[in-house]
Amino acid sequence: MKAIKYFLIGALMIVFSNATMAQTNSGDSAHKIEGDSGRIYEIVEQMPSFPGGNQALIEYLSKHIKYPVWAEENGVQGLVIVTFVVERDGSVTDIRVAKSVDASLDKEAVRVVSGMPRWIPGRKKNGKAVRVRYTVPVTFGLK
């Protein structure tokens, strides 16, 4: 009997999105990369969003993730947490695995995130688009 594959993203995404990685002292939290222009924020007034919102992100991930054959055959499953930067133009860069399960699952999560369409960028209080680090957890599971 073929295993049933599932991907849980919704509730975890809301819980983990930036809150687990963010530290704030005065509203905007950031660390410097190369001067102020390279600043990456963790929290801003208007956080970046996937076109169509969280439900569209869940649908995108569910549609594009292909369970790695080796992982499926060997019963490998678990939570991969991926972080990335949503740039001022909405593109996704600096994709990293923050929590690994297995190289094959990690690679698949990174592949799908790297192919995402442009996001709606995050904005500061003044409406200026800024670079924002974002976190998406992806659960790979077999039943």
mmCIF file with all atom_site columns, C-alpha atoms in Angstrom:
data_model
loop_
_atom_site.group_PDB
_atom_site.id
_atom_site.type_symbol
_atom_site.label_atom_id
_atom_site.label_alt_id
_atom_site.label_comp_id
_atom_site.label_asym_id
_atom_site.label_entity_id
_atom_site.label_seq_id
_atom_site.pdbx_PDB_ins_code
_atom_site.Cartn_x
_atom_site.Cartn_y
_atom_site.Cartn_z
_atom_site.occupancy
_atom_site.B_iso_or_equiv
_atom_site.pdbx_formal_charge
_atom_site.auth_seq_id
_atom_site.auth_comp_id
_atom_site.auth_asym_id
_atom_site.auth_atom_id
_atom_site.pdbx_PDB_model_num
ATOM 1   C CA . MET A 1 1   ? 0.000  0.000  0.000  1.00 0.00 ? 1   MET A CA 1
ATOM 2   C CA . LYS A 1 2   ? 1.381  3.382  -1.003 1.00 0.00 ? 2   LYS A CA 1
ATOM 3   C CA . ALA A 1 3   ? 2.155  5.745  1.869  1.00 0.00 ? 3   ALA A CA 1
ATOM 4   C CA . ILE A 1 4   ? 0.045  8.872  2.205  1.00 0.00 ? 4   ILE A CA 1
ATOM 5   C CA . LYS A 1 5   ? 2.183  11.989 2.287  1.00 0.00 ? 5   LYS A CA 1
ATOM 6   C CA . TYR A 1 6   ? 1.207  15.221 3.998  1.00 0.00 ? 6   TYR A CA 1
ATOM 7   C CA . PHE A 1 7   ? 2.654  18.634 4.594  1.00 0.00 ? 7   PHE A CA 1
ATOM 8   C CA . LEU A 1 8   ? 1.554  20.753 7.550  1.00 0.00 ? 8   LEU A CA 1
ATOM 9   C CA . ILE A 1 9   ? 2.295  24.406 7.186  1.00 0.00 ? 9   ILE A CA 1
ATOM 10  C CA . GLY A 1 10  ? -0.647 26.602 8.209  1.00 0.00 ? 10  GLY A CA 1
ATOM 11  C CA . ALA A 1 11  ? -0.820 26.667 11.997 1.00 0.00 ? 11  ALA A CA 1
ATOM 12  C CA . LEU A 1 12  ? 2.914  26.186 12.392 1.00 0.00 ? 12  LEU A CA 1
ATOM 13  C CA . MET A 1 13  ? 3.620  29.016 9.964  1.00 0.00 ? 13  MET A CA 1
ATOM 14  C CA . ILE A 1 14  ? 1.572  31.425 12.051 1.00 0.00 ? 14  ILE A CA 1
ATOM 15  C CA . VAL A 1 15  ? 3.270  30.305 15.261 1.00 0.00 ? 15  VAL A CA 1
ATOM 16  C CA . PHE A 1 16  ? 6.822  30.271 13.926 1.00 0.00 ? 16  PHE A CA 1
ATOM 17  C CA . SER A 1 17  ? 6.801  33.126 11.403 1.00 0.00 ? 17  SER A CA 1
ATOM 18  C CA . ASN A 1 18  ? 9.432  35.477 12.698 1.00 0.00 ? 18  ASN A CA 1
ATOM 19  C CA . ALA A 1 19  ? 8.326  35.254 16.327 1.00 0.00 ? 19  ALA A CA 1
ATOM 20  C CA . THR A 1 20  ? 10.819 32.490 17.037 1.00 0.00 ? 20  THR A CA 1
ATOM 21  C CA . MET A 1 21  ? 13.716 34.349 15.483 1.00 0.00 ? 21  MET A CA 1
ATOM 22  C CA . ALA A 1 22  ? 12.879 37.939 16.396 1.00 0.00 ? 22  ALA A CA 1
ATOM 23  C CA . GLN A 1 23  ? 14.122 40.110 19.199 1.00 0.00 ? 23  GLN A CA 1
ATOM 24  C CA . THR A 1 24  ? 12.832 43.625 19.546 1.00 0.00 ? 24  THR A CA 1
ATOM 25  C CA . ASN A 1 25  ? 13.890 46.554 21.691 1.00 0.00 ? 25  ASN A CA 1
ATOM 26  C CA . SER A 1 26  ? 12.210 49.561 20.084 1.00 0.00 ? 26  SER A CA 1
ATOM 27  C CA . GLY A 1 27  ? 9.704  48.394 17.486 1.00 0.00 ? 27  GLY A CA 1
ATOM 28  C CA . ASP A 1 28  ? 12.073 47.649 14.603 1.00 0.00 ? 28  ASP A CA 1
ATOM 29  C CA . SER A 1 29  ? 14.637 44.939 15.213 1.00 0.00 ? 29  SER A CA 1
ATOM 30  C CA . ALA A 1 30  ? 17.560 44.460 12.874 1.00 0.00 ? 30  ALA A CA 1
ATOM 31  C CA . HIS A 1 31  ? 21.201 43.690 12.506 1.00 0.00 ? 31  HIS A CA 1
ATOM 32  C CA . LYS A 1 32  ? 23.533 45.457 10.110 1.00 0.00 ? 32  LYS A CA 1
ATOM 33  C CA . ILE A 1 33  ? 24.935 43.757 7.039  1.00 0.00 ? 33  ILE A CA 1
ATOM 34  C CA . GLU A 1 34  ? 26.650 46.535 5.055  1.00 0.00 ? 34  GLU A CA 1
ATOM 35  C CA . GLY A 1 35  ? 25.640 49.919 6.396  1.00 0.00 ? 35  GLY A CA 1
ATOM 36  C CA . ASP A 1 36  ? 22.006 50.923 6.694  1.00 0.00 ? 36  ASP A CA 1
ATOM 37  C CA . SER A 1 37  ? 21.137 49.878 3.127  1.00 0.00 ? 37  SER A CA 1
ATOM 38  C CA . GLY A 1 38  ? 21.930 46.241 3.945  1.00 0.00 ? 38  GLY A CA 1
ATOM 39  C CA . ARG A 1 39  ? 19.899 46.190 7.132  1.00 0.00 ? 39  ARG A CA 1
ATOM 40  C CA . ILE A 1 40  ? 17.726 43.107 7.591  1.00 0.00 ? 40  ILE A CA 1
ATOM 41  C CA . TYR A 1 41  ? 14.731 43.563 9.878  1.00 0.00 ? 41  TYR A CA 1
ATOM 42  C CA . GLU A 1 42  ? 13.113 40.827 11.919 1.00 0.00 ? 42  GLU A CA 1
ATOM 43  C CA . ILE A 1 43  ? 9.941  42.767 12.723 1.00 0.00 ? 43  ILE A CA 1
ATOM 44  C CA . VAL A 1 44  ? 8.418  45.748 10.910 1.00 0.00 ? 44  VAL A CA 1
ATOM 45  C CA . GLU A 1 45  ? 5.051  47.494 10.938 1.00 0.00 ? 45  GLU A CA 1
ATOM 46  C CA . GLN A 1 46  ? 3.835  45.643 7.849  1.00 0.00 ? 46  GLN A CA 1
ATOM 47  C CA . MET A 1 47  ? 5.398  42.196 7.590  1.00 0.00 ? 47  MET A CA 1
ATOM 48  C CA . PRO A 1 48  ? 6.065  40.697 4.147  1.00 0.00 ? 48  PRO A CA 1
ATOM 49  C CA . SER A 1 49  ? 3.292  38.536 2.777  1.00 0.00 ? 49  SER A CA 1
ATOM 50  C CA . PHE A 1 50  ? 2.970  35.886 0.122  1.00 0.00 ? 50  PHE A CA 1
ATOM 51  C CA . PRO A 1 51  ? 0.715  36.997 -2.753 1.00 0.00 ? 51  PRO A CA 1
ATOM 52  C CA . GLY A 1 52  ? -2.764 35.850 -1.754 1.00 0.00 ? 52  GLY A CA 1
ATOM 53  C CA . GLY A 1 53  ? -1.865 35.487 1.934  1.00 0.00 ? 53  GLY A CA 1
ATOM 54  C CA . ASN A 1 54  ? -1.076 32.543 4.176  1.00 0.00 ? 54  ASN A CA 1
ATOM 55  C CA . GLN A 1 55  ? -3.596 30.215 2.554  1.00 0.00 ? 55  GLN A CA 1
ATOM 56  C CA . ALA A 1 56  ? -2.013 30.838 -0.854 1.00 0.00 ? 56  ALA A CA 1
ATOM 57  C CA . LEU A 1 57  ? 1.431  30.097 0.647  1.00 0.00 ? 57  LEU A CA 1
ATOM 58  C CA . ILE A 1 58  ? 0.154  26.823 2.082  1.00 0.00 ? 58  ILE A CA 1
ATOM 59  C CA . GLU A 1 59  ? -1.336 25.885 -1.285 1.00 0.00 ? 59  GLU A CA 1
ATOM 60  C CA . TYR A 1 60  ? 1.869  26.831 -3.112 1.00 0.00 ? 60  TYR A CA 1
ATOM 61  C CA . LEU A 1 61  ? 4.026  24.697 -0.826 1.00 0.00 ? 61  LEU A CA 1
ATOM 62  C CA . SER A 1 62  ? 1.621  21.753 -0.913 1.00 0.00 ? 62  SER A CA 1
ATOM 63  C CA . LYS A 1 63  ? 1.451  21.868 -4.707 1.00 0.00 ? 63  LYS A CA 1
ATOM 64  C CA . HIS A 1 64  ? 5.191  22.210 -5.350 1.00 0.00 ? 64  HIS A CA 1
ATOM 65  C CA . ILE A 1 65  ? 6.798  19.991 -2.697 1.00 0.00 ? 65  ILE A CA 1
ATOM 66  C CA . LYS A 1 66  ? 7.712  16.532 -3.957 1.00 0.00 ? 66  LYS A CA 1
ATOM 67  C CA . TYR A 1 67  ? 8.459  14.053 -1.189 1.00 0.00 ? 67  TYR A CA 1
ATOM 68  C CA . PRO A 1 68  ? 11.981 12.730 -1.866 1.00 0.00 ? 68  PRO A CA 1
ATOM 69  C CA . VAL A 1 69  ? 11.798 9.067  -2.917 1.00 0.00 ? 69  VAL A CA 1
ATOM 70  C CA . TRP A 1 70  ? 14.662 8.008  -0.641 1.00 0.00 ? 70  TRP A CA 1
ATOM 71  C CA . ALA A 1 71  ? 13.054 9.716  2.378  1.00 0.00 ? 71  ALA A CA 1
ATOM 72  C CA . GLU A 1 72  ? 9.674  8.140  1.635  1.00 0.00 ? 72  GLU A CA 1
ATOM 73  C CA . GLU A 1 73  ? 11.156 4.652  1.192  1.00 0.00 ? 73  GLU A CA 1
ATOM 74  C CA . ASN A 1 74  ? 13.073 4.967  4.466  1.00 0.00 ? 74  ASN A CA 1
ATOM 75  C CA . GLY A 1 75  ? 10.272 6.526  6.510  1.00 0.00 ? 75  GLY A CA 1
ATOM 76  C CA . VAL A 1 76  ? 12.111 9.818  7.027  1.00 0.00 ? 76  VAL A CA 1
ATOM 77  C CA . GLN A 1 77  ? 9.816  12.599 8.228  1.00 0.00 ? 77  GLN A CA 1
ATOM 78  C CA . GLY A 1 78  ? 9.873  15.685 10.414 1.00 0.00 ? 78  GLY A CA 1
ATOM 79  C CA . LEU A 1 79  ? 9.888  19.472 10.610 1.00 0.00 ? 79  LEU A CA 1
ATOM 80  C CA . VAL A 1 80  ? 12.248 21.503 8.417  1.00 0.00 ? 80  VAL A CA 1
ATOM 81  C CA . ILE A 1 81  ? 12.424 25.191 9.323  1.00 0.00 ? 81  ILE A CA 1
ATOM 82  C CA . VAL A 1 82  ? 13.559 27.459 6.501  1.00 0.00 ? 82  VAL A CA 1
ATOM 83  C CA . THR A 1 83  ? 14.516 31.120 6.883  1.00 0.00 ? 83  THR A CA 1
ATOM 84  C CA . PHE A 1 84  ? 15.003 33.619 4.100  1.00 0.00 ? 84  PHE A CA 1
ATOM 85  C CA . VAL A 1 85  ? 15.090 37.332 3.405  1.00 0.00 ? 85  VAL A CA 1
ATOM 86  C CA . VAL A 1 86  ? 12.245 39.029 1.578  1.00 0.00 ? 86  VAL A CA 1
ATOM 87  C CA . GLU A 1 87  ? 13.972 41.827 -0.321 1.00 0.00 ? 87  GLU A CA 1
ATOM 88  C CA . ARG A 1 88  ? 12.600 45.322 -0.993 1.00 0.00 ? 88  ARG A CA 1
ATOM 89  C CA . ASP A 1 89  ? 11.414 44.137 -4.429 1.00 0.00 ? 89  ASP A CA 1
ATOM 90  C CA . GLY A 1 90  ? 9.715  41.032 -2.938 1.00 0.00 ? 90  GLY A CA 1
ATOM 91  C CA . SER A 1 91  ? 12.321 38.551 -4.157 1.00 0.00 ? 91  SER A CA 1
ATOM 92  C CA . VAL A 1 92  ? 13.467 35.792 -1.802 1.00 0.00 ? 92  VAL A CA 1
ATOM 93  C CA . THR A 1 93  ? 17.197 35.548 -0.999 1.00 0.00 ? 93  THR A CA 1
ATOM 94  C CA . ASP A 1 94  ? 19.555 34.141 1.648  1.00 0.00 ? 94  ASP A CA 1
ATOM 95  C CA . ILE A 1 95  ? 17.605 30.885 2.011  1.00 0.00 ? 95  ILE A CA 1
ATOM 96  C CA . ARG A 1 96  ? 18.848 28.771 4.920  1.00 0.00 ? 96  ARG A CA 1
ATOM 97  C CA . VAL A 1 97  ? 17.750 25.714 6.835  1.00 0.00 ? 97  VAL A CA 1
ATOM 98  C CA . ALA A 1 98  ? 17.381 26.763 10.474 1.00 0.00 ? 98  ALA A CA 1
ATOM 99  C CA . LYS A 1 99  ? 16.282 23.292 11.641 1.00 0.00 ? 99  LYS A CA 1
ATOM 100 C CA . SER A 1 100 ? 17.291 20.242 9.677  1.00 0.00 ? 100 SER A CA 1
ATOM 101 C CA . VAL A 1 101 ? 15.705 16.806 9.525  1.00 0.00 ? 101 VAL A CA 1
ATOM 102 C CA . ASP A 1 102 ? 17.502 15.023 6.710  1.00 0.00 ? 102 ASP A CA 1
ATOM 103 C CA . ALA A 1 103 ? 19.523 16.350 3.783  1.00 0.00 ? 103 ALA A CA 1
ATOM 104 C CA . SER A 1 104 ? 16.922 15.174 1.241  1.00 0.00 ? 104 SER A CA 1
ATOM 105 C CA . LEU A 1 105 ? 14.020 16.890 3.032  1.00 0.00 ? 105 LEU A CA 1
ATOM 106 C CA . ASP A 1 106 ? 16.094 20.019 3.659  1.00 0.00 ? 106 ASP A CA 1
ATOM 107 C CA . LYS A 1 107 ? 17.085 20.196 -0.007 1.00 0.00 ? 107 LYS A CA 1
ATOM 108 C CA . GLU A 1 108 ? 13.462 19.858 -1.143 1.00 0.00 ? 108 GLU A CA 1
ATOM 109 C CA . ALA A 1 109 ? 12.239 22.572 1.241  1.00 0.00 ? 109 ALA A CA 1
ATOM 110 C CA . VAL A 1 110 ? 14.981 24.947 0.011  1.00 0.00 ? 110 VAL A CA 1
ATOM 111 C CA . ARG A 1 111 ? 14.216 24.101 -3.632 1.00 0.00 ? 111 ARG A CA 1
ATOM 112 C CA . VAL A 1 112 ? 10.559 24.983 -3.266 1.00 0.00 ? 112 VAL A CA 1
ATOM 113 C CA . VAL A 1 113 ? 11.233 28.187 -1.303 1.00 0.00 ? 113 VAL A CA 1
ATOM 114 C CA . SER A 1 114 ? 13.788 29.325 -3.878 1.00 0.00 ? 114 SER A CA 1
ATOM 115 C CA . GLY A 1 115 ? 11.165 29.008 -6.612 1.00 0.00 ? 115 GLY A CA 1
ATOM 116 C CA . MET A 1 116 ? 8.528  31.120 -4.869 1.00 0.00 ? 116 MET A CA 1
ATOM 117 C CA . PRO A 1 117 ? 7.046  34.091 -6.692 1.00 0.00 ? 117 PRO A CA 1
ATOM 118 C CA . ARG A 1 118 ? 7.840  37.590 -5.450 1.00 0.00 ? 118 ARG A CA 1
ATOM 119 C CA . TRP A 1 119 ? 6.318  38.466 -2.098 1.00 0.00 ? 119 TRP A CA 1
ATOM 120 C CA . ILE A 1 120 ? 4.694  41.711 -1.048 1.00 0.00 ? 120 ILE A CA 1
ATOM 121 C CA . PRO A 1 121 ? 7.656  43.331 0.749  1.00 0.00 ? 121 PRO A CA 1
ATOM 122 C CA . GLY A 1 122 ? 7.709  44.370 4.391  1.00 0.00 ? 122 GLY A CA 1
ATOM 123 C CA . ARG A 1 123 ? 7.382  48.062 5.193  1.00 0.00 ? 123 ARG A CA 1
ATOM 124 C CA . LYS A 1 124 ? 8.467  50.324 8.022  1.00 0.00 ? 124 LYS A CA 1
ATOM 125 C CA . LYS A 1 125 ? 6.206  52.914 9.707  1.00 0.00 ? 125 LYS A CA 1
ATOM 126 C CA . ASN A 1 126 ? 7.041  55.457 7.007  1.00 0.00 ? 126 ASN A CA 1
ATOM 127 C CA . GLY A 1 127 ? 5.867  53.050 4.272  1.00 0.00 ? 127 GLY A CA 1
ATOM 128 C CA . LYS A 1 128 ? 9.378  52.398 2.991  1.00 0.00 ? 128 LYS A CA 1
ATOM 129 C CA . ALA A 1 129 ? 9.951  48.840 1.744  1.00 0.00 ? 129 ALA A CA 1
ATOM 130 C CA . VAL A 1 130 ? 12.738 47.097 3.685  1.00 0.00 ? 130 VAL A CA 1
ATOM 131 C CA . ARG A 1 131 ? 14.522 43.744 3.788  1.00 0.00 ? 131 ARG A CA 1
ATOM 132 C CA . VAL A 1 132 ? 12.882 41.364 6.290  1.00 0.00 ? 132 VAL A CA 1
ATOM 133 C CA . ARG A 1 133 ? 13.928 37.914 7.505  1.00 0.00 ? 133 ARG A CA 1
ATOM 134 C CA . TYR A 1 134 ? 11.049 35.443 7.402  1.00 0.00 ? 134 TYR A CA 1
ATOM 135 C CA . THR A 1 135 ? 10.654 31.910 8.735  1.00 0.00 ? 135 THR A CA 1
ATOM 136 C CA . VAL A 1 136 ? 8.546  29.100 7.289  1.00 0.00 ? 136 VAL A CA 1
ATOM 137 C CA . PRO A 1 137 ? 8.256  25.675 8.925  1.00 0.00 ? 137 PRO A CA 1
ATOM 138 C CA . VAL A 1 138 ? 7.495  22.737 6.646  1.00 0.00 ? 138 VAL A CA 1
ATOM 139 C CA . THR A 1 139 ? 6.444  19.393 8.107  1.00 0.00 ? 139 THR A CA 1
ATOM 140 C CA . PHE A 1 140 ? 7.111  16.310 6.010  1.00 0.00 ? 140 PHE A CA 1
ATOM 141 C CA . GLY A 1 141 ? 5.079  13.343 7.158  1.00 0.00 ? 141 GLY A CA 1
ATOM 142 C CA . LEU A 1 142 ? 4.042  9.848  6.132  1.00 0.00 ? 142 LEU A CA 1
ATOM 143 C CA . LYS A 1 143 ? 0.956  7.980  7.262  1.00 0.00 ? 143 LYS A CA 1
#
